[in-house]
Amino acid sequence: MMKVKLLFSVVLTISFLIEGHILSTVKDCLGTSLTNYEYANLPGIGWDNLLNENRGKIIQYKYSQCKTTDDGLYLIPDNVFVLQVKSSSVDIFSEIIDNWKNYTSATSKSINVGGNVGIPFIFDIHGSYSSEYQEVKTNQISDNSMTVRVGARYEKYVSKLLTEMDLDDAFRDRVLTIADHLLSGQKHTARYESQLLIRDFGTHVATSVNAGALIYKIEQLNRTAVQNSDMKRSDIAKSAGFSFFGSGIEYNHASSTSETTVTKYLSLRTHSSVPNSRRSVIQTSQFQYK
């Protein structure tokens, strides 16, 4: 009788574990919850701070609770907290970058700067191998120009990792392999595997991610022509916005920016580009310059 009870208990335990495993998958949660969409902009992903690119997954996501965002639109992991930004305003930004060494990515500025604090040498090369950084550097040097970046940013969600989390299996196995090499005295192999780890999983891990929409333009202005003109930096910034978004933007003191000023600004340009990966459809009536 005790053998039968023990066997029954084992069967129940196995059934419970299998059921729990099934419910922890994204596919099953999407079938049982009210949403059909998985939240994609998650923290816990590796980030290459030299190339400004995403890398492999570092944190393991679990979906046993089938959690959704507060608005019920997206499925999120158990170990991720997502805050919906209540403000619906779109931030218009316009900045002048005199030296290419001070250029940072519009999409990853916080990690480019904050991720390097206290680390000698690395602070000076953040994002310096990204194609965007290299393009700005080349244009400034070859054209003797300065950079103007203008765009619109709208934040809808902010996602953060919770304190309880597990490492992704693939990342954990790679780290343990490196540890085994070190324990066995294979320092050269451990160094090589560490380099591959950084290549595949990046230099940092993103613990917080802002999601929304972003569109921006990068322009180069002839430095000598700017110095010889009577345009103020504020006029340059406003003219850059008008040339990109048009008159649909609500600027403070908009009357001070005339068509003549915008035309003069356009004559100073040596290069202009809109990164394709940042394009988005946003109504200009929602914009308000700050």
Short mmCIF file of C-alpha atoms in Angstrom, two decimals:
data_model
loop_
_atom_site.label_atom_id
_atom_site.label_comp_id
_atom_site.label_asym_id
_atom_site.label_seq_id
_atom_site.Cartn_x
_atom_site.Cartn_y
_atom_site.Cartn_z
CA MET A 1 0.00 0.00 0.00
CA MET A 2 2.85 2.35 0.84
CA LYS A 3 4.49 1.59 -2.51
CA VAL A 4 1.26 2.52 -4.30
CA LYS A 5 1.00 5.80 -2.36
CA LEU A 6 4.64 6.59 -3.07
CA LEU A 7 4.21 5.90 -6.77
CA PHE A 8 1.05 8.00 -6.86
CA SER A 9 2.89 10.84 -5.13
CA VAL A 10 5.76 10.66 -7.62
CA VAL A 11 3.32 10.70 -10.55
CA LEU A 12 1.55 13.76 -9.14
CA THR A 13 4.87 15.52 -8.62
CA ILE A 14 6.03 14.80 -12.16
CA SER A 15 2.68 15.92 -13.57
CA PHE A 16 2.89 19.16 -11.59
CA LEU A 17 6.43 19.85 -12.81
CA ILE A 18 5.49 19.16 -16.42
CA GLU A 19 2.43 21.37 -16.16
CA GLY A 20 4.49 24.14 -14.58
CA HIS A 21 7.06 23.88 -17.34
CA ILE A 22 4.39 24.13 -20.03
CA LEU A 23 2.82 27.16 -18.40
CA SER A 24 6.22 28.84 -18.23
CA THR A 25 6.53 29.04 -22.01
CA VAL A 26 5.68 32.13 -24.03
CA LYS A 27 3.54 30.13 -26.43
CA ASP A 28 1.25 28.80 -23.72
CA CYS A 29 0.88 32.20 -22.04
CA LEU A 30 -0.06 33.84 -25.32
CA GLY A 31 -2.75 31.21 -25.74
CA THR A 32 -4.27 31.66 -22.28
CA SER A 33 -3.87 35.41 -21.67
CA LEU A 34 -5.83 38.24 -23.24
CA THR A 35 -2.89 39.47 -25.29
CA ASN A 36 -1.40 38.00 -28.44
CA TYR A 37 1.81 40.03 -28.32
CA GLU A 38 5.09 39.39 -26.53
CA TYR A 39 6.94 42.43 -25.15
CA ALA A 40 10.20 42.57 -27.10
CA ASN A 41 12.18 45.49 -25.61
CA LEU A 42 13.42 43.59 -22.59
CA PRO A 43 16.38 44.24 -20.28
CA GLY A 44 18.81 41.44 -19.56
CA ILE A 45 20.32 41.51 -23.05
CA GLY A 46 24.05 41.89 -23.61
CA TRP A 47 25.23 45.20 -25.07
CA ASP A 48 28.41 45.92 -27.02
CA ASN A 49 29.38 49.40 -25.85
CA LEU A 50 31.99 49.76 -28.58
CA LEU A 51 29.71 49.00 -31.53
CA ASN A 52 26.44 50.17 -29.90
CA GLU A 53 24.74 46.88 -30.78
CA ASN A 54 22.68 44.26 -28.95
CA ARG A 55 24.30 40.92 -28.21
CA GLY A 56 23.24 37.59 -26.70
CA LYS A 57 20.75 37.05 -23.89
CA ILE A 58 22.31 37.06 -20.42
CA ILE A 59 19.26 36.79 -18.14
CA GLN A 60 16.82 33.89 -18.36
CA TYR A 61 13.17 34.87 -18.82
CA LYS A 62 10.40 32.96 -17.05
CA TYR A 63 6.70 33.16 -17.87
CA SER A 64 5.07 31.04 -15.13
CA GLN A 65 2.83 33.94 -14.04
CA CYS A 66 1.78 35.00 -17.56
CA LYS A 67 2.16 38.66 -16.54
CA THR A 68 1.18 41.49 -18.86
CA THR A 69 1.87 45.21 -18.99
CA ASP A 70 -0.56 47.39 -17.04
CA ASP A 71 -2.50 48.18 -20.20
CA GLY A 72 -2.81 44.47 -20.97
CA LEU A 73 -1.26 44.79 -24.41
CA TYR A 74 1.97 42.82 -24.00
CA LEU A 75 3.14 39.66 -22.24
CA ILE A 76 6.16 40.17 -19.97
CA PRO A 77 8.45 37.77 -18.04
CA ASP A 78 8.07 37.13 -14.31
CA ASN A 79 11.43 38.75 -13.53
CA VAL A 80 10.79 41.99 -15.44
CA PHE A 81 8.84 45.04 -14.29
CA VAL A 82 7.36 47.28 -16.98
CA LEU A 83 6.13 50.79 -16.20
CA GLN A 84 3.84 52.51 -18.66
CA VAL A 85 4.80 56.16 -19.18
CA LYS A 86 1.61 58.16 -18.68
CA SER A 87 2.82 61.32 -20.41
CA SER A 88 1.91 61.43 -24.11
CA SER A 89 4.17 64.33 -25.07
CA VAL A 90 6.87 63.95 -27.70
CA ASP A 91 10.25 65.44 -26.82
CA ILE A 92 11.89 67.40 -29.63
CA PHE A 93 15.65 67.68 -29.24
CA SER A 94 18.26 69.62 -31.16
CA GLU A 95 21.93 69.58 -30.25
CA ILE A 96 25.16 70.92 -31.70
CA ILE A 97 28.25 68.74 -31.39
CA ASP A 98 31.44 70.67 -32.10
CA ASN A 99 33.87 67.76 -31.74
CA TRP A 100 33.32 64.19 -32.93
CA LYS A 101 34.99 62.91 -29.75
CA ASN A 102 31.92 64.10 -27.81
CA TYR A 103 29.44 62.29 -30.07
CA THR A 104 27.26 59.64 -28.41
CA SER A 105 24.48 57.48 -29.78
CA ALA A 106 20.96 58.94 -29.69
CA THR A 107 19.56 55.53 -28.74
CA SER A 108 22.12 54.48 -26.13
CA LYS A 109 23.52 57.69 -24.68
CA SER A 110 22.96 56.69 -21.05
CA ILE A 111 24.82 53.38 -21.31
CA ASN A 112 27.60 54.96 -23.40
CA VAL A 113 28.31 57.44 -20.60
CA GLY A 114 27.04 55.79 -17.42
CA GLY A 115 28.33 52.35 -18.32
CA ASN A 116 31.92 53.55 -18.38
CA VAL A 117 32.14 55.58 -15.18
CA GLY A 118 35.21 54.60 -13.20
CA ILE A 119 36.74 52.48 -15.97
CA PRO A 120 39.93 54.05 -17.36
CA PHE A 121 40.47 54.04 -21.14
CA ILE A 122 37.08 52.44 -21.86
CA PHE A 123 35.44 55.78 -21.10
CA ASP A 124 37.18 57.29 -24.12
CA ILE A 125 36.13 54.65 -26.65
CA HIS A 126 32.42 54.19 -25.93
CA GLY A 127 30.59 53.55 -29.21
CA SER A 128 33.67 54.60 -31.17
CA TYR A 129 33.46 51.58 -33.47
CA SER A 130 29.82 52.08 -34.42
CA SER A 131 29.10 53.00 -38.04
CA GLU A 132 27.27 56.18 -36.98
CA TYR A 133 30.18 57.40 -34.86
CA GLN A 134 32.67 56.66 -37.62
CA GLU A 135 30.54 58.53 -40.17
CA VAL A 136 30.36 61.65 -37.97
CA LYS A 137 34.10 61.49 -37.33
CA THR A 138 34.92 61.13 -41.03
CA ASN A 139 32.63 63.98 -42.08
CA GLN A 140 33.90 66.38 -39.43
CA ILE A 141 37.53 65.76 -40.33
CA SER A 142 37.17 65.71 -44.12
CA ASP A 143 34.74 68.65 -44.36
CA ASN A 144 36.04 70.72 -41.42
CA SER A 145 32.48 70.63 -40.14
CA MET A 146 30.42 70.56 -36.96
CA THR A 147 27.51 68.23 -36.30
CA VAL A 148 23.86 69.06 -35.67
CA ARG A 149 21.48 66.33 -34.53
CA VAL A 150 17.75 66.99 -34.36
CA GLY A 151 14.95 64.56 -33.73
CA ALA A 152 11.85 63.49 -31.82
CA ARG A 153 11.65 60.96 -29.00
CA TYR A 154 8.53 59.41 -27.52
CA GLU A 155 8.76 57.01 -24.57
CA LYS A 156 5.89 54.60 -23.98
CA TYR A 157 7.32 51.98 -21.59
CA VAL A 158 10.23 51.59 -19.18
CA SER A 159 11.24 48.01 -18.36
CA LYS A 160 13.53 47.01 -15.48
CA LEU A 161 14.96 43.75 -14.18
CA LEU A 162 13.75 42.56 -10.78
CA THR A 163 16.30 41.50 -8.15
CA GLU A 164 15.50 37.78 -8.43
CA MET A 165 16.90 36.48 -11.70
CA ASP A 166 18.80 33.57 -13.18
CA LEU A 167 21.51 33.61 -15.81
CA ASP A 168 20.63 32.29 -19.24
CA ASP A 169 21.86 28.72 -19.72
CA ALA A 170 24.08 29.53 -22.71
CA PHE A 171 25.78 32.46 -20.96
CA ARG A 172 26.20 30.58 -17.67
CA ASP A 173 27.78 27.58 -19.41
CA ARG A 174 30.29 29.82 -21.17
CA VAL A 175 31.28 31.49 -17.87
CA LEU A 176 31.66 28.13 -16.11
CA THR A 177 33.83 26.87 -18.96
CA ILE A 178 36.15 29.86 -18.52
CA ALA A 179 36.27 29.19 -14.77
CA ASP A 180 37.24 25.55 -15.42
CA HIS A 181 40.09 26.68 -17.68
CA LEU A 182 41.39 29.01 -14.97
CA LEU A 183 41.21 26.32 -12.29
CA SER A 184 43.13 23.90 -14.49
CA GLY A 185 45.82 26.50 -15.23
CA GLN A 186 44.88 27.03 -18.89
CA LYS A 187 45.21 30.81 -18.78
CA HIS A 188 45.65 31.35 -22.52
CA THR A 189 42.55 29.30 -23.31
CA ALA A 190 40.60 31.16 -20.62
CA ARG A 191 41.68 34.50 -22.10
CA TYR A 192 40.63 33.40 -25.59
CA GLU A 193 37.25 32.14 -24.35
CA SER A 194 36.75 35.43 -22.48
CA GLN A 195 37.32 37.38 -25.68
CA LEU A 196 34.74 35.21 -27.46
CA LEU A 197 32.35 35.77 -24.55
CA ILE A 198 32.60 39.54 -24.98
CA ARG A 199 32.17 39.19 -28.73
CA ASP A 200 28.98 37.14 -28.34
CA PHE A 201 27.46 38.73 -25.21
CA GLY A 202 28.86 42.27 -25.23
CA THR A 203 30.65 44.43 -22.69
CA HIS A 204 27.60 45.33 -20.57
CA VAL A 205 24.16 44.04 -19.66
CA ALA A 206 21.16 46.36 -19.97
CA THR A 207 19.20 46.38 -16.70
CA SER A 208 16.69 49.04 -17.81
CA VAL A 209 15.29 49.75 -21.28
CA ASN A 210 13.09 52.61 -22.50
CA ALA A 211 10.79 51.72 -25.39
CA GLY A 212 8.88 53.99 -27.73
CA ALA A 213 9.64 55.82 -30.95
CA LEU A 214 12.66 57.75 -32.13
CA ILE A 215 13.47 59.53 -35.36
CA TYR A 216 16.40 61.87 -35.91
CA LYS A 217 18.61 63.50 -38.51
CA ILE A 218 22.35 64.10 -38.50
CA GLU A 219 23.74 67.06 -40.43
CA GLN A 220 27.20 68.53 -40.93
CA LEU A 221 27.71 72.30 -41.16
CA ASN A 222 30.82 73.92 -42.59
CA ARG A 223 32.65 75.23 -39.54
CA THR A 224 34.24 78.22 -41.28
CA ALA A 225 30.96 79.25 -42.89
CA VAL A 226 29.20 79.08 -39.52
CA GLN A 227 31.85 81.27 -37.90
CA ASN A 228 31.59 83.83 -40.70
CA SER A 229 27.80 83.94 -40.54
CA ASP A 230 25.75 85.92 -38.04
CA MET A 231 23.69 82.89 -36.98
CA LYS A 232 23.48 82.18 -33.27
CA ARG A 233 23.59 78.61 -31.96
CA SER A 234 19.94 78.87 -30.96
CA ASP A 235 19.02 79.89 -34.52
CA ILE A 236 20.96 76.92 -35.88
CA ALA A 237 19.14 74.51 -33.56
CA LYS A 238 15.70 75.87 -34.44
CA SER A 239 16.45 75.98 -38.17
CA ALA A 240 17.57 72.35 -38.05
CA GLY A 241 14.22 71.41 -36.55
CA PHE A 242 12.25 73.36 -39.14
CA SER A 243 14.22 71.84 -42.01
CA PHE A 244 13.49 68.33 -40.71
CA PHE A 245 9.93 68.44 -39.37
CA GLY A 246 8.50 71.44 -41.17
CA SER A 247 6.13 74.02 -39.77
CA GLY A 248 4.03 71.41 -37.95
CA ILE A 249 6.19 71.73 -34.85
CA GLU A 250 5.15 74.13 -32.12
CA TYR A 251 8.33 76.07 -31.29
CA ASN A 252 8.72 78.52 -28.47
CA HIS A 253 9.26 81.98 -30.02
CA ALA A 254 8.63 80.45 -33.45
CA SER A 255 8.20 83.90 -34.99
CA SER A 256 11.89 84.60 -34.38
CA THR A 257 12.86 81.91 -36.89
CA SER A 258 12.17 83.23 -40.38
CA GLU A 259 12.38 81.54 -43.76
CA THR A 260 15.52 83.57 -44.42
CA THR A 261 17.19 82.06 -41.35
CA VAL A 262 16.24 78.54 -42.41
CA THR A 263 17.51 79.17 -45.94
CA LYS A 264 20.79 80.46 -44.53
CA TYR A 265 21.07 77.33 -42.38
CA LEU A 266 20.55 75.07 -45.39
CA SER A 267 23.37 76.83 -47.23
CA LEU A 268 25.77 75.83 -44.44
CA ARG A 269 25.14 72.09 -44.78
CA THR A 270 27.77 69.79 -46.22
CA HIS A 271 26.13 66.46 -45.39
CA SER A 272 22.74 65.23 -44.16
CA SER A 273 21.44 61.77 -43.27
CA VAL A 274 18.52 60.06 -41.53
CA PRO A 275 19.52 56.64 -40.18
CA ASN A 276 17.13 54.10 -41.73
CA SER A 277 16.83 52.03 -38.58
CA ARG A 278 15.40 55.00 -36.68
CA ARG A 279 12.59 55.94 -39.04
CA SER A 280 9.12 56.11 -37.53
CA VAL A 281 5.73 57.59 -38.32
CA ILE A 282 4.82 60.34 -35.84
CA GLN A 283 2.24 63.06 -36.29
CA THR A 284 3.94 66.46 -36.36
CA SER A 285 0.92 67.95 -34.60
CA GLN A 286 2.04 66.07 -31.46
CA PHE A 287 5.44 67.74 -31.39
CA GLN A 288 6.34 70.52 -29.01
CA TYR A 289 9.84 71.95 -29.04
CA LYS A 290 11.61 72.18 -25.67
#
